[in-house]
Amino acid sequence: MDQQEPSRTRTFSWEDPTIALRQGKNMSGFEYLKAIQAGELPPPPISPLLDMQITEVKEGRVTFALEPAEYQYNPLGSVHGGVLASLLDSSLGCAVQSLLPAGTGYTTIELKINYVRAVTHTTGMIYSEGTVIHMGGRIATAEARATDKAGKLYAHATTTCLIMRPERSKPSS
């Protein structure tokens, strides 16, 4: 029996990286992130969901910004820690992605966050700048800081990412 990929219903328009690769859009991680930042490719669905966007892409460093809002609140009356975790994880992972060649993926295998102070809708824009610390053949590490416009620290994080390089085809005998 021939198995097909299940179809998905889309509520956001975005450039699914697996489809883009199948269509020959062989972009490096840096090129892909720059295209999203420039609006040439739509952002992944998590970005409009949390109202966050890429503000800067450099090789090994990516910054995201998020405007805190009440719809992101937890029961304690501040922005849910998961929102900040998503912001930090995005800048961390994308910093790693910015150094990857075309056809190479990554996934977060560890994320450590220290929350320093609460974020509310009155905090103003929060920026998360992720920077690669180490880029190896299979493992990458990065660090990020979530700050406001004045540089006040709200959280900081580190990550370990698994690099998923394409398998090389073996010569036939």
Coordinates of C-alpha atoms in Angstrom, one line a residue, residues 50-53 64-70 72-73 78-79 83-84 87 117-128 146-155:
L50 CA 2.9 35.6 19.3
D51 CA 3.4 38.8 17.3
M52 CA 7.2 38.4 17.2
Q53 CA 9.5 39.2 14.3
F64 CA 13.8 38.7 17.6
A65 CA 11.4 41.3 19.0
L66 CA 8.1 40.9 20.7
E67 CA 5.6 43.4 22.0
P68 CA 4.1 42.0 25.3
A69 CA 0.3 42.1 25.5
E70 CA -2.4 41.0 28.0
Q72 CA -0.1 36.5 26.7
Y73 CA -0.7 36.7 30.4
S78 CA 2.3 38.8 33.8
V79 CA 3.4 37.5 30.5
V83 CA 6.1 33.3 25.6
L84 CA 9.5 34.4 26.7
L87 CA 11.1 34.2 22.0
R117 CA 11.9 39.8 36.4
A118 CA 8.3 39.8 35.2
V119 CA 7.2 41.2 31.9
T120 CA 3.9 43.0 31.5
H121 CA 2.1 44.8 28.7
T122 CA 3.7 48.1 30.1
T123 CA 7.2 46.7 29.7
G124 CA 7.4 47.7 26.0
M125 CA 9.2 45.9 23.3
I126 CA 11.3 42.9 24.4
Y127 CA 14.3 41.9 22.3
S128 CA 16.0 38.5 22.4
A146 CA 15.9 39.1 26.6
T147 CA 16.0 42.8 27.3
D148 CA 13.9 45.9 26.9
K149 CA 14.8 48.9 24.7
A150 CA 17.0 50.3 27.5
G151 CA 18.9 47.1 27.9
K152 CA 17.2 46.0 31.2
L153 CA 17.5 42.2 31.5
Y154 CA 14.3 40.1 31.9
A155 CA 15.6 36.6 31.1

